[in-house]
C-alpha cells in the first residue's frame, strides 16, 4: 500500500474461509501415481519412507504445495482442507472387517499418499491405546463397534468431536494430535456417508455470548476415547480434569470435545454442550469422501463428525486410512515409549 509516508508493509490477509480445497491436475496425479506404484509399505521403514515422500511431494505445483504448507503452519488459514484427484492403488483388496490392516494389499499407493500429505503438516505419531500404536489407521465399520461413539461405528451419527488421547496428567486435549488426515480408499456402497467439519471461529460467531462464556469456563470433563475405555478401563468412564471446551483468543479459538462423552459440571454447562452440537450442525461443512480424496483436518481449530451409514461387513464397506500428526514430537516426549520413537 502506498501512502504519503512512503511504502507501508502490507498486513497479511486474514483468511475468512474456513474450508479449503486443492484439486490436482490429471498430469500431476498420473506422475505421482507412477512414482508411488512401486513404493514399498512405508511403515516398514518409516523415517526413510518419509524422507523419500518429502522429496516426491516437494514436486507438487508450488501454489498447491504452499496451500498445504500454509494450512499446516498458519493461525488464520482454514481448519480443513480437501485434496482431490489423488492417485489410487491399481487394485484394492477387500475392506478389512476387523479394523486391522489388510494382509492382501500388494501396492501401497494409498499409504504413500496418506503419509506424503501428512509429512507436509507434521510428524506421524502412534498412540499405544489407539489402533495398537500404528501410524496408519484403518478406519472401517466394525460390527462390535457399530453403535459406539468411535471411528468403528456406522449405524449412529458420530457426534462432533476432536480426537483426544487419554493422558495420565488428566488432560486429554494437550498431547493429542494437532492434525489428522483421512484418506478414502473405498466409499460406502450407498454413497451416503458424510464427514462434517465445524470451525470454532464459525461456532463461536453463531452461539450467544453467554453460551460461549460457559464453554470457556472450567466446567467440563472429557471422557477418555472409546478405544481406551473399551480396551484398558473395562468399559468404565475415565474423566479428564475439569477443562474449558473453548479456549484462546477470540479470533483463533481452540476447541476440545471428546466423542465418547463430555460431562458438564452444572446444568448450564450441560445445556451449553447441547447448544454447541446444534451450532456445529448449522455451521458445519460437509463432504462425501470418495477414493482419491483426502481430508486434512486441524484437530484444534474445529470439530469433525460423521453421518450414519449402512455397513454390510462383506469386504465392500467404506474404508479410510488415517494418520495422527504432531507439529513436533518434542512436547510429547514425556509419554514416549522405549519401543518406538513415534509411538506414545
Ligand atoms: O469416518 C469419518 O469420516 C470420520 C471418523 C473420525 O472421526 C475419525 O476417524 O477420527
Ligand atoms: Fe475423529
mmCIF file of C-alpha atoms and ligand atoms in Angstrom:
data_model
loop_
_atom_site.group_PDB
_atom_site.id
_atom_site.type_symbol
_atom_site.label_atom_id
_atom_site.label_comp_id
_atom_site.label_asym_id
_atom_site.label_seq_id
_atom_site.Cartn_x
_atom_site.Cartn_y
_atom_site.Cartn_z
ATOM 1 C CA UNK A 1 0.000 0.000 0.000
ATOM 2 C CA UNK A 2 1.438 3.407 -0.982
ATOM 3 C CA UNK A 3 0.715 6.372 1.265
ATOM 4 C CA UNK A 4 2.278 9.781 1.518
ATOM 5 C CA UNK A 5 4.590 8.426 4.221
ATOM 6 C CA UNK A 6 6.069 6.026 1.656
ATOM 7 C CA UNK A 7 5.646 2.291 1.333
ATOM 8 C CA UNK A 8 3.926 0.562 4.220
ATOM 9 C CA UNK A 9 4.283 -3.175 4.582
ATOM 10 C CA UNK A 10 1.026 -4.864 3.730
ATOM 11 C CA UNK A 11 -0.587 -6.682 6.619
ATOM 12 C CA UNK A 12 -1.077 -10.342 5.865
ATOM 13 C CA UNK A 13 -4.542 -11.108 4.554
ATOM 14 C CA UNK A 14 -6.817 -12.535 7.228
ATOM 15 C CA UNK A 15 -8.408 -15.633 5.784
ATOM 16 C CA UNK A 16 -12.160 -15.654 6.200
ATOM 17 C CA UNK A 17 -12.781 -19.003 4.550
ATOM 18 C CA UNK A 18 -12.804 -21.939 6.940
ATOM 19 C CA UNK A 19 -12.800 -24.635 4.221
ATOM 20 C CA UNK A 20 -10.084 -25.011 1.616
ATOM 21 C CA UNK A 21 -9.679 -27.224 -1.432
ATOM 22 C CA UNK A 22 -6.800 -28.377 -3.633
ATOM 23 C CA UNK A 23 -7.530 -30.319 -6.825
ATOM 24 C CA UNK A 24 -4.542 -31.945 -8.507
ATOM 25 C CA UNK A 25 -4.367 -31.770 -12.274
ATOM 26 C CA UNK A 26 -4.640 -35.113 -14.110
ATOM 27 C CA UNK A 27 -1.000 -34.935 -15.263
ATOM 28 C CA UNK A 28 0.201 -34.341 -11.690
ATOM 29 C CA UNK A 29 -1.991 -37.191 -10.417
ATOM 30 C CA UNK A 30 -0.639 -39.585 -13.048
ATOM 31 C CA UNK A 31 3.002 -38.608 -12.482
ATOM 32 C CA UNK A 32 2.563 -39.080 -8.718
ATOM 33 C CA UNK A 33 0.819 -42.413 -9.305
ATOM 34 C CA UNK A 34 3.638 -43.810 -11.423
ATOM 35 C CA UNK A 35 6.261 -42.819 -8.815
ATOM 36 C CA UNK A 36 4.198 -44.317 -5.967
ATOM 37 C CA UNK A 37 3.089 -47.604 -7.557
ATOM 38 C CA UNK A 38 6.384 -49.416 -6.811
ATOM 39 C CA UNK A 39 6.666 -47.762 -3.355
ATOM 40 C CA UNK A 40 7.185 -50.343 -0.555
ATOM 41 C CA UNK A 41 4.922 -50.377 2.502
ATOM 42 C CA UNK A 42 6.073 -47.074 4.056
ATOM 43 C CA UNK A 43 5.522 -48.100 7.673
ATOM 44 C CA UNK A 44 8.220 -50.800 7.430
ATOM 45 C CA UNK A 45 10.980 -48.156 7.377
ATOM 46 C CA UNK A 46 9.047 -45.066 8.319
ATOM 47 C CA UNK A 47 11.723 -42.391 8.559
ATOM 48 C CA UNK A 48 13.385 -43.411 5.274
ATOM 49 C CA UNK A 49 9.951 -43.520 3.621
ATOM 50 C CA UNK A 50 9.075 -40.076 4.965
ATOM 51 C CA UNK A 51 12.347 -38.706 3.562
ATOM 52 C CA UNK A 52 11.510 -40.189 0.138
ATOM 53 C CA UNK A 53 7.945 -38.897 0.313
ATOM 54 C CA UNK A 54 9.277 -35.467 1.294
ATOM 55 C CA UNK A 55 11.273 -35.392 -1.946
ATOM 56 C CA UNK A 56 8.320 -36.632 -4.025
ATOM 57 C CA UNK A 57 5.664 -34.319 -2.598
ATOM 58 C CA UNK A 58 8.032 -31.332 -2.802
ATOM 59 C CA UNK A 59 7.413 -31.562 -6.545
ATOM 60 C CA UNK A 60 3.730 -30.694 -6.328
ATOM 61 C CA UNK A 61 2.882 -27.477 -8.191
ATOM 62 C CA UNK A 62 4.269 -24.763 -5.937
ATOM 63 C CA UNK A 63 0.968 -22.941 -5.379
ATOM 64 C CA UNK A 64 -0.752 -26.139 -4.254
ATOM 65 C CA UNK A 65 2.249 -27.090 -2.143
ATOM 66 C CA UNK A 66 2.131 -23.684 -0.430
ATOM 67 C CA UNK A 67 -1.612 -24.004 0.225
ATOM 68 C CA UNK A 68 -0.984 -27.282 2.069
ATOM 69 C CA UNK A 69 2.063 -25.945 3.941
ATOM 70 C CA UNK A 70 0.206 -22.763 4.928
ATOM 71 C CA UNK A 71 -2.717 -24.879 6.107
ATOM 72 C CA UNK A 72 -0.297 -26.614 8.469
ATOM 73 C CA UNK A 73 1.577 -23.588 9.747
ATOM 74 C CA UNK A 74 -0.694 -20.558 9.994
ATOM 75 C CA UNK A 75 -3.249 -19.496 12.577
ATOM 76 C CA UNK A 76 -5.601 -17.755 10.136
ATOM 77 C CA UNK A 77 -5.861 -20.480 7.471
ATOM 78 C CA UNK A 78 -8.841 -22.851 7.116
ATOM 79 C CA UNK A 79 -9.417 -25.623 9.659
ATOM 80 C CA UNK A 80 -9.993 -28.215 6.981
ATOM 81 C CA UNK A 81 -8.514 -28.774 3.535
ATOM 82 C CA UNK A 82 -9.865 -31.208 0.961
ATOM 83 C CA UNK A 83 -7.331 -32.616 -1.505
ATOM 84 C CA UNK A 84 -8.867 -34.243 -4.583
ATOM 85 C CA UNK A 85 -7.791 -36.220 -7.637
ATOM 86 C CA UNK A 86 -5.015 -38.128 -5.870
ATOM 87 C CA UNK A 87 -3.663 -41.349 -7.423
ATOM 88 C CA UNK A 88 -5.128 -44.650 -6.206
ATOM 89 C CA UNK A 89 -3.922 -48.245 -5.991
ATOM 90 C CA UNK A 90 -4.383 -50.176 -9.259
ATOM 91 C CA UNK A 91 -6.246 -52.891 -7.321
ATOM 92 C CA UNK A 92 -7.889 -52.621 -3.943
ATOM 93 C CA UNK A 93 -8.381 -55.742 -1.826
ATOM 94 C CA UNK A 94 -11.412 -56.282 0.400
ATOM 95 C CA UNK A 95 -12.066 -53.784 3.163
ATOM 96 C CA UNK A 96 -10.789 -55.325 6.405
ATOM 97 C CA UNK A 97 -13.757 -56.254 8.607
ATOM 98 C CA UNK A 98 -11.992 -56.081 11.968
ATOM 99 C CA UNK A 99 -10.178 -52.734 11.796
ATOM 100 C CA UNK A 100 -6.813 -54.486 11.464
ATOM 101 C CA UNK A 101 -4.630 -53.683 8.422
ATOM 102 C CA UNK A 102 -5.361 -55.650 5.252
ATOM 103 C CA UNK A 103 -2.949 -58.524 4.634
ATOM 104 C CA UNK A 104 -3.781 -58.672 0.919
ATOM 105 C CA UNK A 105 -2.670 -55.211 -0.153
ATOM 106 C CA UNK A 106 0.053 -55.572 -2.827
ATOM 107 C CA UNK A 107 0.707 -51.914 -3.652
ATOM 108 C CA UNK A 108 0.948 -49.032 -1.192
ATOM 109 C CA UNK A 109 -0.139 -46.007 -3.176
ATOM 110 C CA UNK A 110 -2.821 -45.154 -0.604
ATOM 111 C CA UNK A 111 -0.414 -45.374 2.334
ATOM 112 C CA UNK A 112 2.220 -43.348 0.455
ATOM 113 C CA UNK A 113 -0.299 -40.646 -0.492
ATOM 114 C CA UNK A 114 -1.550 -40.507 3.097
ATOM 115 C CA UNK A 115 1.943 -40.185 4.559
ATOM 116 C CA UNK A 116 3.156 -37.912 1.752
ATOM 117 C CA UNK A 117 0.425 -35.399 2.543
ATOM 118 C CA UNK A 118 0.830 -35.962 6.281
ATOM 119 C CA UNK A 119 4.540 -35.143 6.336
ATOM 120 C CA UNK A 120 3.742 -31.725 4.856
ATOM 121 C CA UNK A 121 1.805 -30.965 8.056
ATOM 122 C CA UNK A 122 3.747 -32.634 10.856
ATOM 123 C CA UNK A 123 5.155 -35.811 12.349
ATOM 124 C CA UNK A 124 3.093 -39.013 12.207
ATOM 125 C CA UNK A 125 2.569 -40.423 15.708
ATOM 126 C CA UNK A 126 1.093 -43.614 17.085
ATOM 127 C CA UNK A 127 -0.841 -43.793 20.341
ATOM 128 C CA UNK A 128 -0.413 -47.081 22.193
ATOM 129 C CA UNK A 129 -4.109 -47.322 23.070
ATOM 130 C CA UNK A 130 -5.384 -46.333 19.613
ATOM 131 C CA UNK A 131 -5.114 -48.951 16.824
ATOM 132 C CA UNK A 132 -2.235 -50.648 18.702
ATOM 133 C CA UNK A 133 0.086 -47.678 18.213
ATOM 134 C CA UNK A 134 0.077 -47.986 14.416
ATOM 135 C CA UNK A 135 0.996 -44.957 12.287
ATOM 136 C CA UNK A 136 -1.538 -45.755 9.564
ATOM 137 C CA UNK A 137 -5.009 -46.386 10.983
ATOM 138 C CA UNK A 138 -7.656 -48.300 9.059
ATOM 139 C CA UNK A 139 -10.985 -46.626 9.755
ATOM 140 C CA UNK A 140 -13.668 -49.145 8.821
ATOM 141 C CA UNK A 141 -17.043 -50.140 10.252
ATOM 142 C CA UNK A 142 -16.548 -52.944 12.781
ATOM 143 C CA UNK A 143 -19.626 -54.987 13.819
ATOM 144 C CA UNK A 144 -18.899 -54.820 17.566
ATOM 145 C CA UNK A 145 -18.465 -51.044 17.419
ATOM 146 C CA UNK A 146 -21.461 -50.280 15.173
ATOM 147 C CA UNK A 147 -23.336 -48.155 17.727
ATOM 148 C CA UNK A 148 -20.367 -46.723 19.659
ATOM 149 C CA UNK A 149 -19.070 -43.149 19.565
ATOM 150 C CA UNK A 150 -15.844 -44.307 17.925
ATOM 151 C CA UNK A 151 -14.479 -44.476 14.401
ATOM 152 C CA UNK A 152 -15.677 -48.137 14.243
ATOM 153 C CA UNK A 153 -19.315 -47.036 14.228
ATOM 154 C CA UNK A 154 -21.746 -46.955 11.321
ATOM 155 C CA UNK A 155 -25.379 -47.057 12.481
ATOM 156 C CA UNK A 156 -25.106 -43.913 14.638
ATOM 157 C CA UNK A 157 -24.224 -40.292 13.945
ATOM 158 C CA UNK A 158 -20.671 -39.854 15.246
ATOM 159 C CA UNK A 159 -21.077 -36.602 17.173
ATOM 160 C CA UNK A 160 -18.954 -33.504 16.579
ATOM 161 C CA UNK A 161 -15.656 -34.107 18.373
ATOM 162 C CA UNK A 162 -11.938 -33.790 18.059
ATOM 163 C CA UNK A 163 -9.557 -36.684 18.502
ATOM 164 C CA UNK A 164 -8.223 -36.684 22.042
ATOM 165 C CA UNK A 165 -5.923 -39.116 23.854
ATOM 166 C CA UNK A 166 -6.010 -40.490 27.360
ATOM 167 C CA UNK A 167 -3.151 -38.998 29.361
ATOM 168 C CA UNK A 168 -2.057 -39.555 32.976
ATOM 169 C CA UNK A 169 -1.809 -35.798 33.502
ATOM 170 C CA UNK A 170 -5.605 -35.686 33.407
ATOM 171 C CA UNK A 171 -5.540 -33.531 30.258
ATOM 172 C CA UNK A 172 -6.650 -35.374 27.117
ATOM 173 C CA UNK A 173 -6.573 -32.286 24.904
ATOM 174 C CA UNK A 174 -2.870 -31.431 25.128
ATOM 175 C CA UNK A 175 -0.839 -34.408 23.874
ATOM 176 C CA UNK A 176 -3.469 -35.272 21.260
ATOM 177 C CA UNK A 177 -2.781 -34.845 17.533
ATOM 178 C CA UNK A 178 -2.550 -31.346 16.080
ATOM 179 C CA UNK A 179 -3.830 -32.695 12.767
ATOM 180 C CA UNK A 180 -5.373 -35.811 11.365
ATOM 181 C CA UNK A 181 -5.581 -36.851 7.757
ATOM 182 C CA UNK A 182 -8.418 -39.031 6.464
ATOM 183 C CA UNK A 183 -7.752 -40.667 3.109
ATOM 184 C CA UNK A 184 -10.562 -42.501 1.361
ATOM 185 C CA UNK A 185 -9.838 -45.851 -0.274
ATOM 186 C CA UNK A 186 -13.447 -47.000 -0.701
ATOM 187 C CA UNK A 187 -16.757 -45.203 -0.332
ATOM 188 C CA UNK A 188 -19.712 -46.930 1.347
ATOM 189 C CA UNK A 189 -21.947 -48.886 -1.034
ATOM 190 C CA UNK A 190 -24.879 -46.474 -0.725
ATOM 191 C CA UNK A 191 -22.579 -43.447 -1.099
ATOM 192 C CA UNK A 192 -24.288 -41.944 1.909
ATOM 193 C CA UNK A 193 -21.516 -41.431 4.500
ATOM 194 C CA UNK A 194 -20.825 -37.738 5.084
ATOM 195 C CA UNK A 195 -17.913 -36.260 7.036
ATOM 196 C CA UNK A 196 -18.516 -32.864 8.671
ATOM 197 C CA UNK A 197 -16.209 -30.163 9.984
ATOM 198 C CA UNK A 198 -17.305 -27.226 12.131
ATOM 199 C CA UNK A 199 -14.729 -24.476 12.675
ATOM 200 C CA UNK A 200 -14.552 -22.985 16.168
ATOM 201 C CA UNK A 201 -14.458 -19.480 14.620
ATOM 202 C CA UNK A 202 -17.806 -20.138 12.945
ATOM 203 C CA UNK A 203 -19.202 -21.887 16.045
ATOM 204 C CA UNK A 204 -18.369 -19.006 18.393
ATOM 205 C CA UNK A 205 -19.839 -16.464 15.971
ATOM 206 C CA UNK A 206 -23.058 -18.482 15.838
ATOM 207 C CA UNK A 207 -23.579 -19.122 19.569
ATOM 208 C CA UNK A 208 -24.942 -16.487 22.003
ATOM 209 C CA UNK A 209 -22.122 -14.837 24.036
ATOM 210 C CA UNK A 210 -23.314 -16.309 27.359
ATOM 211 C CA UNK A 211 -23.072 -19.843 25.915
ATOM 212 C CA UNK A 212 -19.565 -19.143 24.621
ATOM 213 C CA UNK A 213 -18.762 -17.795 28.103
ATOM 214 C CA UNK A 214 -19.911 -21.044 29.678
ATOM 215 C CA UNK A 215 -17.919 -23.107 27.142
ATOM 216 C CA UNK A 216 -14.876 -21.005 28.063
ATOM 217 C CA UNK A 217 -15.175 -21.983 31.778
ATOM 218 C CA UNK A 218 -13.510 -24.940 33.518
ATOM 219 C CA UNK A 219 -16.847 -26.728 33.741
ATOM 220 C CA UNK A 220 -16.292 -29.808 31.586
ATOM 221 C CA UNK A 221 -14.735 -33.233 31.984
ATOM 222 C CA UNK A 222 -13.920 -35.192 28.835
ATOM 223 C CA UNK A 223 -14.381 -38.941 28.805
ATOM 224 C CA UNK A 224 -11.365 -40.867 27.522
ATOM 225 C CA UNK A 225 -11.540 -42.188 23.944
ATOM 226 C CA UNK A 226 -13.803 -45.201 23.357
ATOM 227 C CA UNK A 227 -10.792 -47.370 22.488
ATOM 228 C CA UNK A 228 -9.175 -46.600 25.869
ATOM 229 C CA UNK A 229 -12.392 -47.128 27.843
ATOM 230 C CA UNK A 230 -13.024 -50.417 25.991
ATOM 231 C CA UNK A 231 -9.512 -51.891 25.991
ATOM 232 C CA UNK A 232 -7.994 -50.540 29.218
ATOM 233 C CA UNK A 233 -10.766 -49.403 31.589
ATOM 234 C CA UNK A 234 -13.253 -52.289 31.239
ATOM 235 C CA UNK A 235 -15.912 -50.004 29.870
ATOM 236 C CA UNK A 236 -15.986 -47.539 32.774
ATOM 237 C CA UNK A 237 -15.758 -43.773 32.264
ATOM 238 C CA UNK A 238 -12.322 -42.223 32.770
ATOM 239 C CA UNK A 239 -12.886 -38.489 33.051
ATOM 240 C CA UNK A 240 -10.301 -35.749 32.468
ATOM 241 C CA UNK A 241 -9.577 -32.891 34.842
ATOM 242 C CA UNK A 242 -12.071 -30.037 34.509
ATOM 243 C CA UNK A 243 -11.325 -28.155 31.286
ATOM 244 C CA UNK A 244 -12.830 -25.442 29.113
ATOM 245 C CA UNK A 245 -14.257 -26.622 25.816
ATOM 246 C CA UNK A 246 -13.248 -23.360 24.117
ATOM 247 C CA UNK A 247 -10.029 -21.504 24.914
ATOM 248 C CA UNK A 248 -7.660 -18.971 23.442
ATOM 249 C CA UNK A 249 -8.070 -15.692 21.541
ATOM 250 C CA UNK A 250 -11.485 -14.671 20.203
ATOM 251 C CA UNK A 251 -10.218 -14.669 16.596
ATOM 252 C CA UNK A 252 -8.405 -18.001 16.863
ATOM 253 C CA UNK A 253 -10.164 -20.185 19.424
ATOM 254 C CA UNK A 254 -9.167 -23.761 20.215
ATOM 255 C CA UNK A 255 -11.896 -26.326 20.867
ATOM 256 C CA UNK A 256 -11.906 -29.747 22.553
ATOM 257 C CA UNK A 257 -14.828 -32.181 22.749
ATOM 258 C CA UNK A 258 -14.486 -35.934 23.190
ATOM 259 C CA UNK A 259 -16.662 -38.166 21.011
ATOM 260 C CA UNK A 260 -17.138 -40.568 23.892
ATOM 261 C CA UNK A 261 -18.949 -38.060 26.092
ATOM 262 C CA UNK A 262 -18.335 -34.787 27.912
ATOM 263 C CA UNK A 263 -19.714 -34.196 31.402
ATOM 264 C CA UNK A 264 -20.954 -30.674 32.024
ATOM 265 C CA UNK A 265 -20.443 -29.894 35.724
ATOM 266 C CA UNK A 266 -23.511 -27.628 36.003
ATOM 267 C CA UNK A 267 -26.923 -27.582 34.266
ATOM 268 C CA UNK A 268 -25.749 -24.527 32.266
ATOM 269 C CA UNK A 269 -22.679 -26.428 31.152
ATOM 270 C CA UNK A 270 -24.830 -29.395 30.024
ATOM 271 C CA UNK A 271 -27.102 -27.014 28.093
ATOM 272 C CA UNK A 272 -24.071 -25.311 26.501
ATOM 273 C CA UNK A 273 -22.882 -28.696 25.206
ATOM 274 C CA UNK A 274 -26.269 -29.305 23.582
ATOM 275 C CA UNK A 275 -26.202 -25.809 22.061
ATOM 276 C CA UNK A 276 -22.686 -26.484 20.806
ATOM 277 C CA UNK A 277 -23.681 -29.673 18.949
ATOM 278 C CA UNK A 278 -26.615 -27.753 17.436
ATOM 279 C CA UNK A 279 -24.362 -24.894 16.285
ATOM 280 C CA UNK A 280 -21.935 -27.408 14.749
ATOM 281 C CA UNK A 281 -24.720 -28.884 12.634
ATOM 282 C CA UNK A 282 -25.622 -25.367 11.446
ATOM 283 C CA UNK A 283 -22.142 -24.156 10.525
ATOM 284 C CA UNK A 284 -20.512 -27.478 9.609
ATOM 285 C CA UNK A 285 -19.011 -28.023 6.167
ATOM 286 C CA UNK A 286 -19.787 -31.412 4.712
ATOM 287 C CA UNK A 287 -18.064 -33.727 2.287
ATOM 288 C CA UNK A 288 -18.620 -37.230 0.956
ATOM 289 C CA UNK A 289 -15.166 -38.748 0.825
ATOM 290 C CA UNK A 290 -14.508 -40.751 -2.341
ATOM 291 C CA UNK A 291 -11.438 -42.722 -3.469
ATOM 292 C CA UNK A 292 -8.587 -40.383 -4.365
ATOM 293 C CA UNK A 293 -9.740 -37.792 -1.843
ATOM 294 C CA UNK A 294 -8.045 -36.822 1.410
ATOM 295 C CA UNK A 295 -9.366 -34.564 4.132
ATOM 296 C CA UNK A 296 -6.702 -32.687 6.090
ATOM 297 C CA UNK A 297 -8.154 -31.753 9.472
ATOM 298 C CA UNK A 298 -6.814 -29.282 12.009
ATOM 299 C CA UNK A 299 -7.704 -31.014 15.286
ATOM 300 C CA UNK A 300 -7.587 -27.783 17.363
ATOM 301 C CA UNK A 301 -9.359 -25.263 15.149
ATOM 302 C CA UNK A 302 -12.580 -27.249 14.864
ATOM 303 C CA UNK A 303 -14.620 -30.400 15.403
ATOM 304 C CA UNK A 304 -15.454 -33.179 12.962
ATOM 305 C CA UNK A 305 -18.339 -35.630 12.767
ATOM 306 C CA UNK A 306 -19.686 -38.397 10.542
ATOM 307 C CA UNK A 307 -23.207 -39.318 9.472
ATOM 308 C CA UNK A 308 -24.629 -42.778 9.936
ATOM 309 C CA UNK A 309 -24.227 -45.132 7.005
ATOM 310 C CA UNK A 310 -25.033 -48.714 6.122
ATOM 311 C CA UNK A 311 -22.326 -51.309 6.693
ATOM 312 C CA UNK A 312 -22.579 -54.865 5.347
ATOM 313 C CA UNK A 313 -19.298 -56.226 6.751
ATOM 314 C CA UNK A 314 -18.760 -58.076 3.470
ATOM 315 C CA UNK A 315 -15.396 -56.684 2.373
ATOM 316 C CA UNK A 316 -17.018 -53.890 0.316
ATOM 317 C CA UNK A 317 -17.565 -51.430 3.169
ATOM 318 C CA UNK A 318 -16.297 -47.888 3.497
ATOM 319 C CA UNK A 319 -12.532 -47.763 4.067
ATOM 320 C CA UNK A 320 -10.477 -44.786 5.168
ATOM 321 C CA UNK A 321 -6.873 -44.670 6.244
ATOM 322 C CA UNK A 322 -5.904 -42.117 8.852
ATOM 323 C CA UNK A 323 -2.790 -40.576 10.387
ATOM 324 C CA UNK A 324 -2.342 -38.594 13.589
ATOM 325 C CA UNK A 325 0.182 -35.744 13.384
ATOM 326 C CA UNK A 326 2.078 -33.524 15.782
ATOM 327 C CA UNK A 327 3.893 -30.432 14.577
ATOM 328 C CA UNK A 328 6.746 -31.542 16.858
ATOM 329 C CA UNK A 329 7.492 -34.706 18.830
ATOM 330 C CA UNK A 330 9.343 -32.696 21.465
ATOM 331 C CA UNK A 331 6.372 -31.587 23.555
ATOM 332 C CA UNK A 332 5.053 -35.151 23.956
ATOM 333 C CA UNK A 333 8.416 -36.720 24.786
ATOM 334 C CA UNK A 334 7.262 -37.328 28.378
ATOM 335 C CA UNK A 335 4.942 -40.052 27.126
ATOM 336 C CA UNK A 336 7.338 -41.633 24.618
ATOM 337 C CA UNK A 337 7.698 -45.418 24.544
ATOM 338 C CA UNK A 338 11.028 -47.195 24.646
ATOM 339 C CA UNK A 339 9.935 -49.472 21.790
ATOM 340 C CA UNK A 340 9.343 -46.950 19.017
ATOM 341 C CA UNK A 341 10.170 -43.262 18.974
ATOM 342 C CA UNK A 342 6.992 -42.380 17.098
ATOM 343 C CA UNK A 343 4.680 -44.296 19.451
ATOM 344 C CA UNK A 344 3.393 -42.579 22.584
HETATM 345 O O1 LIG B 1 -15.292 -41.572 9.278
HETATM 346 C C1 LIG B 1 -15.154 -40.343 9.251
HETATM 347 O O2 LIG B 1 -15.482 -39.669 8.275
HETATM 348 C C2 LIG B 1 -14.552 -39.641 10.450
HETATM 349 C C3 LIG B 1 -14.182 -40.598 11.535
HETATM 350 C C4 LIG B 1 -13.437 -39.937 12.655
HETATM 351 O O3 LIG B 1 -13.952 -39.170 13.407
HETATM 352 C C5 LIG B 1 -12.023 -40.241 12.808
HETATM 353 O O4 LIG B 1 -11.509 -41.123 12.122
HETATM 354 O O5 LIG B 1 -11.365 -39.584 13.654
HETATM 355 FE FE1 LIG B 2 -12.465 -38.393 14.880
#
